[in-house]
mmCIF file of C-alpha atoms and ligand atoms in Angstrom:
data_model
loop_
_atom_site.group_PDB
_atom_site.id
_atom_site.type_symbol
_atom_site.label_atom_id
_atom_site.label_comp_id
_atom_site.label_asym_id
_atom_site.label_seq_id
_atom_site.Cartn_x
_atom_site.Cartn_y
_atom_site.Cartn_z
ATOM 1 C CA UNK D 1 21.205 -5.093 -1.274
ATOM 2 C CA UNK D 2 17.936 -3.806 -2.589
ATOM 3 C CA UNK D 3 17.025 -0.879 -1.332
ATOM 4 C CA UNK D 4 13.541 -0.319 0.474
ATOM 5 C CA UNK D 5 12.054 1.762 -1.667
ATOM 6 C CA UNK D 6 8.901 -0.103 -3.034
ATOM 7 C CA UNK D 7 7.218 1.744 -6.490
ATOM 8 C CA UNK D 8 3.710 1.589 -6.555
ATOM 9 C CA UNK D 9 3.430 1.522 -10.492
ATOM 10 C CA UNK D 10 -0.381 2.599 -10.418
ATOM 11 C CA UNK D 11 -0.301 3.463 -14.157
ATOM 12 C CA UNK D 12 -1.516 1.102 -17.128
ATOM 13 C CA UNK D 13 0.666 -1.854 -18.766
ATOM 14 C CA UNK D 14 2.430 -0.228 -21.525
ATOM 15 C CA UNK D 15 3.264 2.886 -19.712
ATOM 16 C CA UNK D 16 4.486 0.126 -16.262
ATOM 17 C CA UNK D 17 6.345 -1.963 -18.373
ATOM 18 C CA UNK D 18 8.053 1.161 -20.290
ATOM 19 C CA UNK D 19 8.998 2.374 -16.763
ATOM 20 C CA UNK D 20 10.150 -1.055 -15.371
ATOM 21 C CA UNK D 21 12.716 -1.154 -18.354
ATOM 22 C CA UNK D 22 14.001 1.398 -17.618
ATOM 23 C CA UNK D 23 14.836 1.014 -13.924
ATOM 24 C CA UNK D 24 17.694 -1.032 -12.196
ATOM 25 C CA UNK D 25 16.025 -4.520 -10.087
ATOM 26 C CA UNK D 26 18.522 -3.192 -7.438
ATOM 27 C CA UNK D 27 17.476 0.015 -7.040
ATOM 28 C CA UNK D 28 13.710 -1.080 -6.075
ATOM 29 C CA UNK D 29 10.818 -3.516 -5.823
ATOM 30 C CA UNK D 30 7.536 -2.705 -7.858
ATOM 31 C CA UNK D 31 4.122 -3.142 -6.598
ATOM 32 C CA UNK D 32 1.177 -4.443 -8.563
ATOM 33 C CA UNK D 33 -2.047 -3.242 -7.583
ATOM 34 C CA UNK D 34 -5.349 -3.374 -8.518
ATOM 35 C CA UNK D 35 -5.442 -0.814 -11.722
ATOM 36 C CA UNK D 36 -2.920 -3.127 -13.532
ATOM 37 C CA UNK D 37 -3.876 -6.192 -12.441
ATOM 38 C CA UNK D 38 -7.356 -6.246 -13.690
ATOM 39 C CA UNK D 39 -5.720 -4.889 -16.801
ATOM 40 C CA UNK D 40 -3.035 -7.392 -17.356
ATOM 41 C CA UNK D 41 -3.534 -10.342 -14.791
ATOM 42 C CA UNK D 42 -0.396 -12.366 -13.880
ATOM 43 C CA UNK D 43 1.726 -11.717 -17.172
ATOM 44 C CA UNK D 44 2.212 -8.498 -16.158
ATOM 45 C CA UNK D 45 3.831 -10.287 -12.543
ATOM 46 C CA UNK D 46 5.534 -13.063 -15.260
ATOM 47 C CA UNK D 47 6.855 -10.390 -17.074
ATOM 48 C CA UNK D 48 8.159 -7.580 -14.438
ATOM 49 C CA UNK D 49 9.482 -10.740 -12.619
ATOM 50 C CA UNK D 50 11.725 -11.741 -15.439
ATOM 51 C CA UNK D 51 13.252 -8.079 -15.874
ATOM 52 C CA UNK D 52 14.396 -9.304 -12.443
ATOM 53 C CA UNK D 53 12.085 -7.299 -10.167
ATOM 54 C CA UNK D 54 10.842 -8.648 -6.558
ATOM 55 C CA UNK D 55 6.794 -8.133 -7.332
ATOM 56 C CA UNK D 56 4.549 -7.084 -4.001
ATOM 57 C CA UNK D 57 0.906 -7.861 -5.479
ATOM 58 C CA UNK D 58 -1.636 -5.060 -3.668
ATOM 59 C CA UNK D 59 -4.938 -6.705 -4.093
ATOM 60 C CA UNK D 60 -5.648 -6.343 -0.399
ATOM 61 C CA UNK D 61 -7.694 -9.765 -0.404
ATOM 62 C CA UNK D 62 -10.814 -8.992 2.038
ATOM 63 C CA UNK D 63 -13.477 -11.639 2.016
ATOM 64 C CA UNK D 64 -14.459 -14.851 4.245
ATOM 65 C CA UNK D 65 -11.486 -17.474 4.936
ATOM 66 C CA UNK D 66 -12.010 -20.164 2.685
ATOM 67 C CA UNK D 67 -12.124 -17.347 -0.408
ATOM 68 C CA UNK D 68 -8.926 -15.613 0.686
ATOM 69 C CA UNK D 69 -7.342 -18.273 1.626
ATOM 70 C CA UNK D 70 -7.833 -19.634 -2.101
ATOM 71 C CA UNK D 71 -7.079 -16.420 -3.653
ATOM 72 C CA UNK D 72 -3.800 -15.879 -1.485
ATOM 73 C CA UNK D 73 -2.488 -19.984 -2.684
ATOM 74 C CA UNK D 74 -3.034 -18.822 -6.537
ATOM 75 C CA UNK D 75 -1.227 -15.319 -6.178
ATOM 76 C CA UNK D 76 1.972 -17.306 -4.273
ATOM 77 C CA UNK D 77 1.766 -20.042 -6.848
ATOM 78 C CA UNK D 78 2.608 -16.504 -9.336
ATOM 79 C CA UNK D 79 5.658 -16.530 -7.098
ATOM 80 C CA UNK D 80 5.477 -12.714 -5.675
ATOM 81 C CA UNK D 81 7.457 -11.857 -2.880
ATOM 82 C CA UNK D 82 5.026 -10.129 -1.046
ATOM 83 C CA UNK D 83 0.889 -9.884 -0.857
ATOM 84 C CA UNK D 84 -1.722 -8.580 1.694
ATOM 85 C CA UNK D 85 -4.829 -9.032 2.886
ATOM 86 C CA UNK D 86 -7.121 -6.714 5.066
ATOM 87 C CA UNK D 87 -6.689 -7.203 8.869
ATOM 88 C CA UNK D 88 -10.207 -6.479 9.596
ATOM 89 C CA UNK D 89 -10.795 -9.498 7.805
ATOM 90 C CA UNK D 90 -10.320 -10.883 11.283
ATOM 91 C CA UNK D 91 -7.800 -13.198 12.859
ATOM 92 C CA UNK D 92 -9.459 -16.167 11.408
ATOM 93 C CA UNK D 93 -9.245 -15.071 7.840
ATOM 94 C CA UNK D 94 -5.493 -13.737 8.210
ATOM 95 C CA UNK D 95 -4.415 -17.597 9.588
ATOM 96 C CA UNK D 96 -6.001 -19.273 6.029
ATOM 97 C CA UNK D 97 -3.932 -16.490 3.977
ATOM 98 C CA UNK D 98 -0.838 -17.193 6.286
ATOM 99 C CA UNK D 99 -0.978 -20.921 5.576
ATOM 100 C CA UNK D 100 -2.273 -20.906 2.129
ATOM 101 C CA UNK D 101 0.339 -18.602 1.361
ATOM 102 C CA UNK D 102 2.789 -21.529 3.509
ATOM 103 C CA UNK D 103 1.813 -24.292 1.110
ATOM 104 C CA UNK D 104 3.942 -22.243 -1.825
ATOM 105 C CA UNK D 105 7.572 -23.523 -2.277
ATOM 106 C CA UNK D 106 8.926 -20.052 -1.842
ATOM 107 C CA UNK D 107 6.125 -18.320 0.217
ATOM 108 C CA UNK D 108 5.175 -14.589 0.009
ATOM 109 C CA UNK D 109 5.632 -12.355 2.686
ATOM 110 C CA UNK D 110 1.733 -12.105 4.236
ATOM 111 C CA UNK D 111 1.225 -8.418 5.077
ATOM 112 C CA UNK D 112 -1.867 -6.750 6.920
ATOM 113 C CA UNK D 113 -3.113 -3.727 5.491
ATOM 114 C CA UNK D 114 -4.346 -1.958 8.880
ATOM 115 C CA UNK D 115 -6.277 1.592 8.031
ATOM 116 C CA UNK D 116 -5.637 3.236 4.586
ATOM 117 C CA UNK D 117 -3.069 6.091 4.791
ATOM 118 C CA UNK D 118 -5.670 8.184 3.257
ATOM 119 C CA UNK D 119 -7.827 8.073 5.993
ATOM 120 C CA UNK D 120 -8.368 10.705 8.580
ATOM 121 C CA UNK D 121 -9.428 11.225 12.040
ATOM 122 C CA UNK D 122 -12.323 12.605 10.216
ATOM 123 C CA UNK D 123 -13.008 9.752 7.985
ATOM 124 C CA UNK D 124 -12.721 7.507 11.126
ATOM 125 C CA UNK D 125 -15.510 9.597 12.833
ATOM 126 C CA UNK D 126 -17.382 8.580 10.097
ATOM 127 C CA UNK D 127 -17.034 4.800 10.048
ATOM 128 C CA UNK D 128 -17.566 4.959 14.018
ATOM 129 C CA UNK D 129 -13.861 4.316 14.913
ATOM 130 C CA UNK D 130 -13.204 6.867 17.781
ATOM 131 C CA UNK D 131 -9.098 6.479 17.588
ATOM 132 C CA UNK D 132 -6.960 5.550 14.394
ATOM 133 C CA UNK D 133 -3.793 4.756 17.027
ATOM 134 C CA UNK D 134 -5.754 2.826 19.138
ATOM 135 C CA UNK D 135 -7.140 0.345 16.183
ATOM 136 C CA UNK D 136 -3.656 0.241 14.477
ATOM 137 C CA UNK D 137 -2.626 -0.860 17.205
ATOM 138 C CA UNK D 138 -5.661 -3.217 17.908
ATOM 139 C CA UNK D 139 -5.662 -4.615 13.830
ATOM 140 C CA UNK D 140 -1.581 -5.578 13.856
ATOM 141 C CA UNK D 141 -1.519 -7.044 17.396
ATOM 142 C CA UNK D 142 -4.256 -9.202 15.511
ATOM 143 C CA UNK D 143 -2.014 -9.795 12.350
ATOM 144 C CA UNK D 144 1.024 -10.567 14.466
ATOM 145 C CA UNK D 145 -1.107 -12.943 16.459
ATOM 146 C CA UNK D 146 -2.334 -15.037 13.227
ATOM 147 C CA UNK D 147 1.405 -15.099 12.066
ATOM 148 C CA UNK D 148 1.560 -12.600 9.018
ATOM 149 C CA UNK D 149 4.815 -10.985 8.643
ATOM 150 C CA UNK D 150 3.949 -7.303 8.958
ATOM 151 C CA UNK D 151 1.242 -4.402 8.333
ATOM 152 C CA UNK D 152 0.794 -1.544 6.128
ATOM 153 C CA UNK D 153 0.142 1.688 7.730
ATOM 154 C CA UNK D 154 1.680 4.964 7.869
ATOM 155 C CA UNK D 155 5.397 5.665 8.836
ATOM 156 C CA UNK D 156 3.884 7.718 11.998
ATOM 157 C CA UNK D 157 2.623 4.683 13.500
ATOM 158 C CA UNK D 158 5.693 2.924 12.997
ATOM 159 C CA UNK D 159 7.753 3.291 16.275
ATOM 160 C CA UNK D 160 4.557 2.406 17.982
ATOM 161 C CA UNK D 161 3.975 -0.827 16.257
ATOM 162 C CA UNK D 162 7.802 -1.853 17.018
ATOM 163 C CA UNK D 163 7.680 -1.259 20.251
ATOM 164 C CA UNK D 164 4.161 -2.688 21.068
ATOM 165 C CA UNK D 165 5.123 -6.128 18.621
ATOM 166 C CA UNK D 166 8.739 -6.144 18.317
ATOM 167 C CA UNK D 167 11.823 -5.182 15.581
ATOM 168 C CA UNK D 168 11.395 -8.033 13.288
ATOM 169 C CA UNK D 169 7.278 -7.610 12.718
ATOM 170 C CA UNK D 170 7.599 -5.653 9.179
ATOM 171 C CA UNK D 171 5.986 -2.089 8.302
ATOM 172 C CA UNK D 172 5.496 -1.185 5.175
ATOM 173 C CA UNK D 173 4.668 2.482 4.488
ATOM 174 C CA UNK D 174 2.650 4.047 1.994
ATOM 175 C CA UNK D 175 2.133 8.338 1.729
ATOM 176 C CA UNK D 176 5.696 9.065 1.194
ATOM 177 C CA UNK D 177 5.875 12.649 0.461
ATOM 178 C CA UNK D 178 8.404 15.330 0.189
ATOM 179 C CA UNK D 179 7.480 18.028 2.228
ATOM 180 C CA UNK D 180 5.927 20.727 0.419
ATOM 181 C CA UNK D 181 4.868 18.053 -2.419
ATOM 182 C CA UNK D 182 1.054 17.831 -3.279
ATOM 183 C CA UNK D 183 -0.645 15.169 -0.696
ATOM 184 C CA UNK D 184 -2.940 14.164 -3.615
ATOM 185 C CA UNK D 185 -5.516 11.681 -1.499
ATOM 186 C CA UNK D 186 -2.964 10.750 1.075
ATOM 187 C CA UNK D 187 -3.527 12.087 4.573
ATOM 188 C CA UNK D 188 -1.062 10.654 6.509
ATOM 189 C CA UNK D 189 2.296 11.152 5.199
ATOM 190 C CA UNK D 190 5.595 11.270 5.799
ATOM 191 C CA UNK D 191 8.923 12.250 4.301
ATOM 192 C CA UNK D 192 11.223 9.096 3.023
ATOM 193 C CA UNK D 193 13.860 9.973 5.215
ATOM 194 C CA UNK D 194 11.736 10.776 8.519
ATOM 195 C CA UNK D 195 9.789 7.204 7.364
ATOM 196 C CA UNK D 196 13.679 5.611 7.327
ATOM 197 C CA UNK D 197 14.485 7.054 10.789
ATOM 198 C CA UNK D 198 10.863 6.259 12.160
ATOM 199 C CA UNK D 199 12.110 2.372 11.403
ATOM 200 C CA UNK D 200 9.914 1.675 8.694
ATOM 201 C CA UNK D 201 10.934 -1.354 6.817
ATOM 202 C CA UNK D 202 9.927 -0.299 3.370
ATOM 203 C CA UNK D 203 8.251 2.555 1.867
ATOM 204 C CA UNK D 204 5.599 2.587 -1.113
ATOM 205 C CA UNK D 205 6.171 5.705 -3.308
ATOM 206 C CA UNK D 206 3.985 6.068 -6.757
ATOM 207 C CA UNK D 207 3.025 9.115 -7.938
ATOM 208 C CA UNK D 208 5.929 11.277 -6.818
ATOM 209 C CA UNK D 209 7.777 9.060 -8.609
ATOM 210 C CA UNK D 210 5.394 7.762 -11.807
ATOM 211 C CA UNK D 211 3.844 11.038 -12.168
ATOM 212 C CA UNK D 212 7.320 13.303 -11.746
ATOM 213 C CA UNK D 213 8.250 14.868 -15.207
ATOM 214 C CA UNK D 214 11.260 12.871 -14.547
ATOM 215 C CA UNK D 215 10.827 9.886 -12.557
ATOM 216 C CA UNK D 216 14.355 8.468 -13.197
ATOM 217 C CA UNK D 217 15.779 11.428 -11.502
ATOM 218 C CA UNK D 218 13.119 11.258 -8.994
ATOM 219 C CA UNK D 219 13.731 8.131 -7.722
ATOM 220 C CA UNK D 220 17.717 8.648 -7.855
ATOM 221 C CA UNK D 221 16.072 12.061 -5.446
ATOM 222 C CA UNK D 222 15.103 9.572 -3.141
ATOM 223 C CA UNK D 223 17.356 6.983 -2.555
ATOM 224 C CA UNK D 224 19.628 9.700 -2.021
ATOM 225 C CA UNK D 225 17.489 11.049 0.580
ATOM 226 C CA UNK D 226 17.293 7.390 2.673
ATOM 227 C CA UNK D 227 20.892 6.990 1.658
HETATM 228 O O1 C5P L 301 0.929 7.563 -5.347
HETATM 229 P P1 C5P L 301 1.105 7.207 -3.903
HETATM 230 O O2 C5P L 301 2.529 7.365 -3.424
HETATM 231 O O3 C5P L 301 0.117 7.902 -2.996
HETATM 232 O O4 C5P L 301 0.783 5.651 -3.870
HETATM 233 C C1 C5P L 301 0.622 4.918 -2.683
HETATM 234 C C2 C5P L 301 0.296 3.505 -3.033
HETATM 235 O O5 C5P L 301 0.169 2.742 -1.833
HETATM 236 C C3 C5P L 301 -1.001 3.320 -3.798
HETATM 237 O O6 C5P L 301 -0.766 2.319 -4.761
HETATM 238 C C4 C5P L 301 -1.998 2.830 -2.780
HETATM 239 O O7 C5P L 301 -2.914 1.928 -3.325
HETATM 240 C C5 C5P L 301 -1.109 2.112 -1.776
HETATM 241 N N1 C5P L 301 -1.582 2.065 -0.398
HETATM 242 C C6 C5P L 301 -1.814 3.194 0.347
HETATM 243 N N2 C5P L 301 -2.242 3.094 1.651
HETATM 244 C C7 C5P L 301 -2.415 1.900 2.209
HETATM 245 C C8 C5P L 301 -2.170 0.740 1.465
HETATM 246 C C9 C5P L 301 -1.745 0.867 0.149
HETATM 247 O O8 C5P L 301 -1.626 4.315 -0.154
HETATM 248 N N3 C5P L 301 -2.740 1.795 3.473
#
């Protein structure tokens, strides 16, 4: 089994596809976001995918229905196994990516990204949203309603989500750090294992691993540490 560690490989294509080769496809999944997919476009997805790797594609697709909807068909076509789109794109936007992505033979798993895990209370304030808890849980009962598979948001929020929508409705977790280790622009972090025992479903590590002086080791670091 493939463990849930998910490596955010926010560097550019030489330096991913140097990394990828070195890596075992059972150890982790790789995620594609937006730095090296405007660089590369979907051969970087053809070619990660044929060193054997299960591809999540982090464009977080935010825009009216109809445009998402199309965007979300052409990224399952590139046979990923998972994408997302912003929940506050509303409930009506998250249905078209849910069955756009549902016309695919093998269709992605449709994730909501819910509020950026390096946002604060503070930043909230500032965007006139009085309680990040209260519009997690607001934005996923919304992407559980339109039938996506799960949400991004921080492991802290995780027990809450479970309980409020159920075991099976997936959270993915991004601002895994050791503690002690820089935050860099996270705010809202977590340690791998405390994300593992939280129930998180899979956690998105990049620079702690990409950016380690030895991100072989650094990785082995951490699936010791979710065992
Ligand atoms: O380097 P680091 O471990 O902070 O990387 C986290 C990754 O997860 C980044 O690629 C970032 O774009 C992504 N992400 C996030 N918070 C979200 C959604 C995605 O940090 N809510």
């Amino acid at each position: 089994m493939i463990s849930p560690i998910i490596i955010a490989l926010d560097l550019d294509y030489e330096d991913s596809l140097e990394f990828a080769k070195k890596i075992d496809p059972e150890h982790c999944r790789l995620k594609v976001g937006s730095q090296l997919f405007t660089q590369k476009g979907p051969q970087i997805i053809e070619e990660l995918s044929a060193l054997g790797f299960d591809i999540f594609l982090d464009l977080k697709f935010h825009d009216i229905p109809n445009t998402v909807a199309s965007a979300v068909e052409v990224a399952s076509e590139m046979g990923v196994w998972m994408l997302n789109v912003h929940t506050s794109g509303g409930s009506k936007m998250m249905e078209a990516a849910r069955l756009a992505a549902n016309k695919s033979v093998n269709p992605p798993l449709v994730i909501g990204v819910t509020i950026l895990t390096s946002l604060n209370q503070a930043d909230m304030n500032e965007l006139g949203v009085k309680s990040i808890s209260n519009q997690i849980n607001d934005l996923a009962s919304l992407a559980h309603k339109s039938s996506l598979d799960g949400i991004v948001c921080s492991a802290g929020d995780v027990k809450n989500i479970k309980s409020l929508l159920g075991e099976d409705f997936l959270t993915i977790t991004p601002g895994i750090r050791s503690i002690n280790a820089p935050k860099d622009d996270q705010s809202r972090v977590s340690s791998a294992k405390q994300a593992i025992e939280d129930g998180s479903d899979y956690l998105v590590i990049g620079r702690p691993i990409t950016r380690s002086s030895d991100p072989l080791k650094s990785l082995e670091i951490f699936l010791k540490e979710i065992g």
